[in-house]
PDB file of C-alpha atoms in Angstrom:
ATOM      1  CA  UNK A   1      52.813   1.029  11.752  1.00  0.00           C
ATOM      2  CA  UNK A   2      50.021  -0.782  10.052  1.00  0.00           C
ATOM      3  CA  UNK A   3      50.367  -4.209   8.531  1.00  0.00           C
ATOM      4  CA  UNK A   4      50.807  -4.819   4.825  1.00  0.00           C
ATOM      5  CA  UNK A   5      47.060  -6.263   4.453  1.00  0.00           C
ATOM      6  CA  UNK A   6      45.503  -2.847   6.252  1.00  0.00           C
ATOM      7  CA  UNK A   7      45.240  -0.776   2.654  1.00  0.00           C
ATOM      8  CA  UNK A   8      42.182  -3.821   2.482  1.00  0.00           C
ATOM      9  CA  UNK A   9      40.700  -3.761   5.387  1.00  0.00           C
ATOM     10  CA  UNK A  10      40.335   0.276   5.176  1.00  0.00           C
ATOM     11  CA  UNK A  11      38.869  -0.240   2.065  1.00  0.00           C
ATOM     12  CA  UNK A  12      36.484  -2.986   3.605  1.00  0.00           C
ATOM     13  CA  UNK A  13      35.371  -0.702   6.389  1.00  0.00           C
ATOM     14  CA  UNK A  14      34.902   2.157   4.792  1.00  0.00           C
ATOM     15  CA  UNK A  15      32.406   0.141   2.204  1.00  0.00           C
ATOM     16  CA  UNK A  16      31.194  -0.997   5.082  1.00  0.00           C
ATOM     17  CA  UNK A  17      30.367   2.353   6.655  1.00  0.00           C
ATOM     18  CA  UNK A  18      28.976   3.878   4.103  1.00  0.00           C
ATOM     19  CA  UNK A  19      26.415   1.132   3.831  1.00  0.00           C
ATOM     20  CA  UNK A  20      25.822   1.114   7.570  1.00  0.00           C
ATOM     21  CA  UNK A  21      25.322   5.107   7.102  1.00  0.00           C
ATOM     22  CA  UNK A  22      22.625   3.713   4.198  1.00  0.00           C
ATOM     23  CA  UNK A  23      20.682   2.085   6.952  1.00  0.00           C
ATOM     24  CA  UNK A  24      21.985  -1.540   4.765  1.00  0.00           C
ATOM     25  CA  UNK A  25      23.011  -3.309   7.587  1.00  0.00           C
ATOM     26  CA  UNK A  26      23.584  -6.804   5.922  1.00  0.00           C
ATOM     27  CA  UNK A  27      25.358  -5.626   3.397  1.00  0.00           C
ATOM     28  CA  UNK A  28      27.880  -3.275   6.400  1.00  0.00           C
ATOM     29  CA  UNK A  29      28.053  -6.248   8.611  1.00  0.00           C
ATOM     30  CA  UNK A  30      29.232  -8.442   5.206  1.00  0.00           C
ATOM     31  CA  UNK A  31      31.939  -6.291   4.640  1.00  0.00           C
ATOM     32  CA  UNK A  32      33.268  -5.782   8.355  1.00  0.00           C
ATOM     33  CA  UNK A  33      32.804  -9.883   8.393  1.00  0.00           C
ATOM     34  CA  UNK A  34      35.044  -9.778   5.497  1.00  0.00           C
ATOM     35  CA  UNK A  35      38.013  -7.305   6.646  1.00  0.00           C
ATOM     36  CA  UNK A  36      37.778  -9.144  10.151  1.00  0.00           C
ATOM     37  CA  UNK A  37      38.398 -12.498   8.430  1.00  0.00           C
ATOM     38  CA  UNK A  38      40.979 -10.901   6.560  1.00  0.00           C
ATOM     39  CA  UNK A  39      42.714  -9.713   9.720  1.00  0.00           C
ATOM     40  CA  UNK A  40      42.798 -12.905  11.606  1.00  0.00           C
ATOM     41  CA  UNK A  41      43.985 -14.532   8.203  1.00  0.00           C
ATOM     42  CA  UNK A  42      47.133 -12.503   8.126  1.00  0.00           C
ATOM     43  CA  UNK A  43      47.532 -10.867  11.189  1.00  0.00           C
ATOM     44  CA  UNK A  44      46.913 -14.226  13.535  1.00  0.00           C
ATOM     45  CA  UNK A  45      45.240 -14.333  16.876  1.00  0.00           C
ATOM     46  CA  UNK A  46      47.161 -11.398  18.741  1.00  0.00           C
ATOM     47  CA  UNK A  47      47.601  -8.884  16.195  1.00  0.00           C
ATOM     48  CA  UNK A  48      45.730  -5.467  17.529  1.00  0.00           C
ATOM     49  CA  UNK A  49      44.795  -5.324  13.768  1.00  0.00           C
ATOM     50  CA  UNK A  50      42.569  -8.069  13.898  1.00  0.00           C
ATOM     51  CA  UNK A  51      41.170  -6.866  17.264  1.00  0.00           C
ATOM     52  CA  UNK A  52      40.290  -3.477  15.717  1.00  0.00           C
ATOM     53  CA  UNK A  53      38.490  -5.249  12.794  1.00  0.00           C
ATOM     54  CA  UNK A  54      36.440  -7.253  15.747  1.00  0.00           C
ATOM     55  CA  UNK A  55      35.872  -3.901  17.226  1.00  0.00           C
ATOM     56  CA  UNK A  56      34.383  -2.074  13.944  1.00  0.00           C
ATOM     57  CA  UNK A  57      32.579  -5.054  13.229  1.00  0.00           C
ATOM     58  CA  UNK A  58      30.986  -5.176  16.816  1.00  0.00           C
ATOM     59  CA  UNK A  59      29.936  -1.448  16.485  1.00  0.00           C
ATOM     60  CA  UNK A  60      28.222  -2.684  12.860  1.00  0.00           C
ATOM     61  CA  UNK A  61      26.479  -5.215  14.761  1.00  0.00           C
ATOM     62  CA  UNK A  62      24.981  -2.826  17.516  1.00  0.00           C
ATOM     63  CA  UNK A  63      24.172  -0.240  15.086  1.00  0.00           C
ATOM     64  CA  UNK A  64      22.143  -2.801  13.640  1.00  0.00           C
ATOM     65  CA  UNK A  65      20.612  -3.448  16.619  1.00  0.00           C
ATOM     66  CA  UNK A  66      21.730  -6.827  17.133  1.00  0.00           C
ATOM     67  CA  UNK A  67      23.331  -6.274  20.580  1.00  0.00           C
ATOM     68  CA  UNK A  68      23.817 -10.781  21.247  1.00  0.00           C
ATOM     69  CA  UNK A  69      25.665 -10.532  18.101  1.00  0.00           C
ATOM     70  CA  UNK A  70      27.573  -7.789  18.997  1.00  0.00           C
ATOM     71  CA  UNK A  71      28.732  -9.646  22.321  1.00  0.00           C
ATOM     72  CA  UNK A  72      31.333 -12.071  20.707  1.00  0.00           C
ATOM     73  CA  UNK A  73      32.757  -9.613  18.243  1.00  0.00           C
ATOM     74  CA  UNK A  74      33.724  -7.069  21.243  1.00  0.00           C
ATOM     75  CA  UNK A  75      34.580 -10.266  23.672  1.00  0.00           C
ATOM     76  CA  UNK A  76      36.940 -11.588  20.489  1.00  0.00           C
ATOM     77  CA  UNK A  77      38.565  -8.407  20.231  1.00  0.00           C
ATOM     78  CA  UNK A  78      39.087  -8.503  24.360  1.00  0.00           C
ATOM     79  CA  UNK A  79      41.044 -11.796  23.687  1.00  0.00           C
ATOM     80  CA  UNK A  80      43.127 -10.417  21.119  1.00  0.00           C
ATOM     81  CA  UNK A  81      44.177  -7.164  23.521  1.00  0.00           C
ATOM     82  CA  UNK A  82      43.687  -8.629  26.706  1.00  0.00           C
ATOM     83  CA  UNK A  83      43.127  -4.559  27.249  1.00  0.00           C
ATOM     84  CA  UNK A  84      43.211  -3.898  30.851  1.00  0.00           C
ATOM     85  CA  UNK A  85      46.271  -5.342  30.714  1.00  0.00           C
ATOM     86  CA  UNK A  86      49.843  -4.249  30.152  1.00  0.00           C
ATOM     87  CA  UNK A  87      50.536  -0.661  28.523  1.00  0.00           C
ATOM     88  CA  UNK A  88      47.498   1.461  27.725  1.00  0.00           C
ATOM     89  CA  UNK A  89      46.126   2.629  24.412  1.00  0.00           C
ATOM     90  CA  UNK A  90      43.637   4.518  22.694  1.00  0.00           C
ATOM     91  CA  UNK A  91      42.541   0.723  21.290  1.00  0.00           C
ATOM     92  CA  UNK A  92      41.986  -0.970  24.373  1.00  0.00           C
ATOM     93  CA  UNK A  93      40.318   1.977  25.975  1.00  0.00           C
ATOM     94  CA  UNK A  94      37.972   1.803  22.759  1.00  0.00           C
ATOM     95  CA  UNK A  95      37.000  -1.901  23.032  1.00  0.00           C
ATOM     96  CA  UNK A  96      36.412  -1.849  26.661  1.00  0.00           C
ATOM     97  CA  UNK A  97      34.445   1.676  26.819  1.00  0.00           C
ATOM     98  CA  UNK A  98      32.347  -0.493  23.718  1.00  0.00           C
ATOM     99  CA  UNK A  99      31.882  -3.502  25.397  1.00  0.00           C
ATOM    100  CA  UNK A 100      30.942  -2.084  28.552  1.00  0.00           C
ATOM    101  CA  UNK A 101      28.270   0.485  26.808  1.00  0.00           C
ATOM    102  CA  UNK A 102      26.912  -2.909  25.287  1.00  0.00           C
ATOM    103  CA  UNK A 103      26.467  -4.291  28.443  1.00  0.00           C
ATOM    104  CA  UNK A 104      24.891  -1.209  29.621  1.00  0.00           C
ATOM    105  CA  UNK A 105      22.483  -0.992  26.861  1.00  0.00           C
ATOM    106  CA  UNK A 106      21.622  -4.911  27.476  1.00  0.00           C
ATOM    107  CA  UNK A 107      20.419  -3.291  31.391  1.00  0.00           C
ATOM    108  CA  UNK A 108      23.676  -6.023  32.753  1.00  0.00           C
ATOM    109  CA  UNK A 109      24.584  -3.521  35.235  1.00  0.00           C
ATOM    110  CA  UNK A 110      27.475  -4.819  37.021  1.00  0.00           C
ATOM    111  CA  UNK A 111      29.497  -6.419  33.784  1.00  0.00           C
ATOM    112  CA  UNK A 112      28.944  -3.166  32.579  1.00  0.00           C
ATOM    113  CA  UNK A 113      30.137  -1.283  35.555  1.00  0.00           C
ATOM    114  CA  UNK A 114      33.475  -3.145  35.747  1.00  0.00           C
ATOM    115  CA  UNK A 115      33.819  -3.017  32.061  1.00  0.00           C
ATOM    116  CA  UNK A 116      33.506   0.900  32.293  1.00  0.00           C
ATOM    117  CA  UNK A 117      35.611   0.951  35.092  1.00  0.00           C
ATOM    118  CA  UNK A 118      38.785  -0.286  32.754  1.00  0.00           C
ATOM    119  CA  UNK A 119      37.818   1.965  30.156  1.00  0.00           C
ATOM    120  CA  UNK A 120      37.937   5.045  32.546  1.00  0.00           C
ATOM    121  CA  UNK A 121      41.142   3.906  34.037  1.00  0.00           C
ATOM    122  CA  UNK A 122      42.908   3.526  30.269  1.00  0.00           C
ATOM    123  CA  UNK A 123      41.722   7.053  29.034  1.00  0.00           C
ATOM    124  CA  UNK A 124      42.790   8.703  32.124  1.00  0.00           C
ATOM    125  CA  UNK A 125      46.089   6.331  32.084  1.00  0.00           C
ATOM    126  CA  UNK A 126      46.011   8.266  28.143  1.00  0.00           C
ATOM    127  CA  UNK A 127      44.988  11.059  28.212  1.00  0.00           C
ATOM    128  CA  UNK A 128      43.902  12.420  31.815  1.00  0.00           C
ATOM    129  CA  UNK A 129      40.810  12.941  34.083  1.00  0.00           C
ATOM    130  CA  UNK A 130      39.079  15.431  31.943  1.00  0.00           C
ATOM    131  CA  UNK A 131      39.185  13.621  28.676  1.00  0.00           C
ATOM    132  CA  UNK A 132      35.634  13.469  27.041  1.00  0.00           C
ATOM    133  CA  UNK A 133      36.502   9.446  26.360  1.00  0.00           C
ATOM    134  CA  UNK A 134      36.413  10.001  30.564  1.00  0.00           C
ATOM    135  CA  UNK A 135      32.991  11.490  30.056  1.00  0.00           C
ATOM    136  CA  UNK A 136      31.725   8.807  28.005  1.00  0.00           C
ATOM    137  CA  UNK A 137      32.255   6.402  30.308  1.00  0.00           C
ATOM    138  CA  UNK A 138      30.910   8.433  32.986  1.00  0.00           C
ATOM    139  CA  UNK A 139      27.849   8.996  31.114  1.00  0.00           C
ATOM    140  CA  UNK A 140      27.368   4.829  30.812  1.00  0.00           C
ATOM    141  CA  UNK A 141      28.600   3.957  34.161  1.00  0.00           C
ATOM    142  CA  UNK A 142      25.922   6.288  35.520  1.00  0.00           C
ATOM    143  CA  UNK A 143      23.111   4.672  33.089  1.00  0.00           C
ATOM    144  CA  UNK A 144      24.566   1.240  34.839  1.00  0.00           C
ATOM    145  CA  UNK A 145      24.725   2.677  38.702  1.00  0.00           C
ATOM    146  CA  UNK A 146      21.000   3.504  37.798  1.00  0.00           C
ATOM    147  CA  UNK A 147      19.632   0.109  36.189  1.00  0.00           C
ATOM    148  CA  UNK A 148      21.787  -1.378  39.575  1.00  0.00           C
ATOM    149  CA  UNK A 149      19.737   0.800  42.073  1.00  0.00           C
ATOM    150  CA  UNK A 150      22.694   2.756  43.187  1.00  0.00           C
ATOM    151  CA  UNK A 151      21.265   6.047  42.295  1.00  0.00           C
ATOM    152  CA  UNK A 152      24.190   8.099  44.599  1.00  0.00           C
ATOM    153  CA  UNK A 153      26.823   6.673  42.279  1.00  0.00           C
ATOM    154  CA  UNK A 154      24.683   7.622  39.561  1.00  0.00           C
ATOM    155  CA  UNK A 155      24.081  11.068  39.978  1.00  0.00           C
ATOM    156  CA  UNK A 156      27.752  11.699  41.032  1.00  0.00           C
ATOM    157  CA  UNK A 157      28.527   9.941  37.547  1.00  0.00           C
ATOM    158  CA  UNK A 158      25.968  11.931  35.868  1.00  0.00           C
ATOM    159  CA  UNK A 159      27.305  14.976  37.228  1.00  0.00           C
ATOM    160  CA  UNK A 160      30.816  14.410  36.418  1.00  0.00           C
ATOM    161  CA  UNK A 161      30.006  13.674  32.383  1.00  0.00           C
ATOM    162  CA  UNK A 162      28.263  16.663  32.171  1.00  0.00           C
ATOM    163  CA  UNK A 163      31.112  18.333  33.599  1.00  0.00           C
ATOM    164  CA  UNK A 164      33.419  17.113  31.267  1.00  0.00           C
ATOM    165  CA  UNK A 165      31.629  17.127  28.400  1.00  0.00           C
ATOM    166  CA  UNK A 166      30.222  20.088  28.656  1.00  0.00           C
ATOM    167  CA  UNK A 167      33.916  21.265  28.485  1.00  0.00           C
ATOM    168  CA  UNK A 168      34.362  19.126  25.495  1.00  0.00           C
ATOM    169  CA  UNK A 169      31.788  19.964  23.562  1.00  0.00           C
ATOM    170  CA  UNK A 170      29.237  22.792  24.836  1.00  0.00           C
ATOM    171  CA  UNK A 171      26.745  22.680  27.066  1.00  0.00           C
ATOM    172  CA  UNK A 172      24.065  22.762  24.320  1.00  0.00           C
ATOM    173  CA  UNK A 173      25.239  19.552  22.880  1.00  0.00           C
ATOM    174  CA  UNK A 174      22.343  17.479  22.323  1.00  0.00           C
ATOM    175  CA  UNK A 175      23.812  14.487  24.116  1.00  0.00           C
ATOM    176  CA  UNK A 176      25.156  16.624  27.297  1.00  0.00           C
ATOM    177  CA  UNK A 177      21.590  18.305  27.521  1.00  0.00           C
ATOM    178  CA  UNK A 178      20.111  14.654  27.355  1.00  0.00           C
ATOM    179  CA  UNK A 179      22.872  13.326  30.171  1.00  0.00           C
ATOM    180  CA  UNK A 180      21.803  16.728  32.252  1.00  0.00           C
ATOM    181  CA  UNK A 181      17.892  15.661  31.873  1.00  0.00           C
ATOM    182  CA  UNK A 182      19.021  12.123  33.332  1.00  0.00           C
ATOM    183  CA  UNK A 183      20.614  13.771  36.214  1.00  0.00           C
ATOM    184  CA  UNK A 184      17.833  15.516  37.104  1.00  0.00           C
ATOM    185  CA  UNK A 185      14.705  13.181  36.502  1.00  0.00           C
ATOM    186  CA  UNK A 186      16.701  10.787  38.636  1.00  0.00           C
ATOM    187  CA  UNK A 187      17.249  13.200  41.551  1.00  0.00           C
ATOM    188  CA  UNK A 188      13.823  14.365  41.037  1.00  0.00           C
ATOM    189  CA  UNK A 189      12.267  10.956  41.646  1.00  0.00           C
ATOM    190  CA  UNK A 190      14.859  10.274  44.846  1.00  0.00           C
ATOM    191  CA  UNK A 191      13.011  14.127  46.546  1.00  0.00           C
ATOM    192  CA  UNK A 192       9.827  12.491  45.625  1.00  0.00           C
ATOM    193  CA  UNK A 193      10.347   9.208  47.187  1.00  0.00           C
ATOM    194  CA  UNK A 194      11.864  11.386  49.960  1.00  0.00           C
ATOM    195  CA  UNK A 195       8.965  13.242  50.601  1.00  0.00           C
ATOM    196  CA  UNK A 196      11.492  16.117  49.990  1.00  0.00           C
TER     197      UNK A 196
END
């Protein structure tokens, strides 16, 4: 059930989103500032409400582009949840599978890596092992294994989000024909340096 204040803060996001979907950034990440203020306001410091708000605002941020900005607003909704602890949910599997696909994108392989590793652990924990939240963060641990120079992890990774979401969603989708293209430039380049 959804605190009293939430009617706002859906209100606030979906402002929000509509502006991000504008390409107005400033005026998005204004808004998301807002509901998240709002949150901690009436919700306090360990209310998963205020935690979400941290989270939407955080994906404002790196839609922007501003990835250092995005860093506190996913590690502020970490110390809200404290998410790989205690009883899963779809929440904490969110915020970690975020954070640790910012990492990823900031080429911080290993934070990314154990981040990722949480997230995979709370969707399966959810939802089980063939859960396209699964292939996400197969598909960003295997970016990570990669930037790390631990290109047998990556391929297995790559391999098993295409597997999954190829079941998901088709294996035309543009962004499992993209992860597939990964797989194989990267096992191309390993024959070459083979000699192979």
């Amino acid at each position: 059930m959804k605190p009293r204040y939430w009617s706002r803060v859906e209100k606030l996001h979906a402002a929000a989103d509509a502006y991000a979907n504008a390409g107005d950034y400033d005026s998005a990440r204004a808004l998301s500032e807002e509901a998240a203020h709002l949150a901690l306001q009436q919700g306090g410091q360990t209310d998963p409400g205020a935690a979400e708000c941290c989270l939407h605002l955080a994906r404002i941020q790196e839609g922007a582009g501003d990835l250092t900005g995005a860093e506190p607003s996913y590690n502020a909704a970490c110390g809200i949840l404290n998410p790989t602890e205690g009883e899963a949910t779809l929440l904490k599997a969110e915020v970690l599978l975020g954070y640790g696909s910012l990492y990823a994108k900031m080429k911080l392989g290993w934070r990314a890596i154990l981040l990722l590793g949480h997230a995979k652990g709370r969707y399966v924990e959810l939802f089980g092992p063939d859960h396209e939240g699964v292939g996400h963060c197969e598909s960003m641990m295997a970016v990570s294994y990669e930037a790390a120079g631990m290109e047998e992890e990556a391929l297995v990774a790559y391999r098993e989000a295409c597997r999954i979401l190829s079941a998901a969603w088709g294996p035309t989708h543009p962004s499992v024909t993209y992860i597939e293209w990964c797989r194989a430039d990267l096992a191309f380049w390993r024959a070459m340096k083979g000699g192979d």
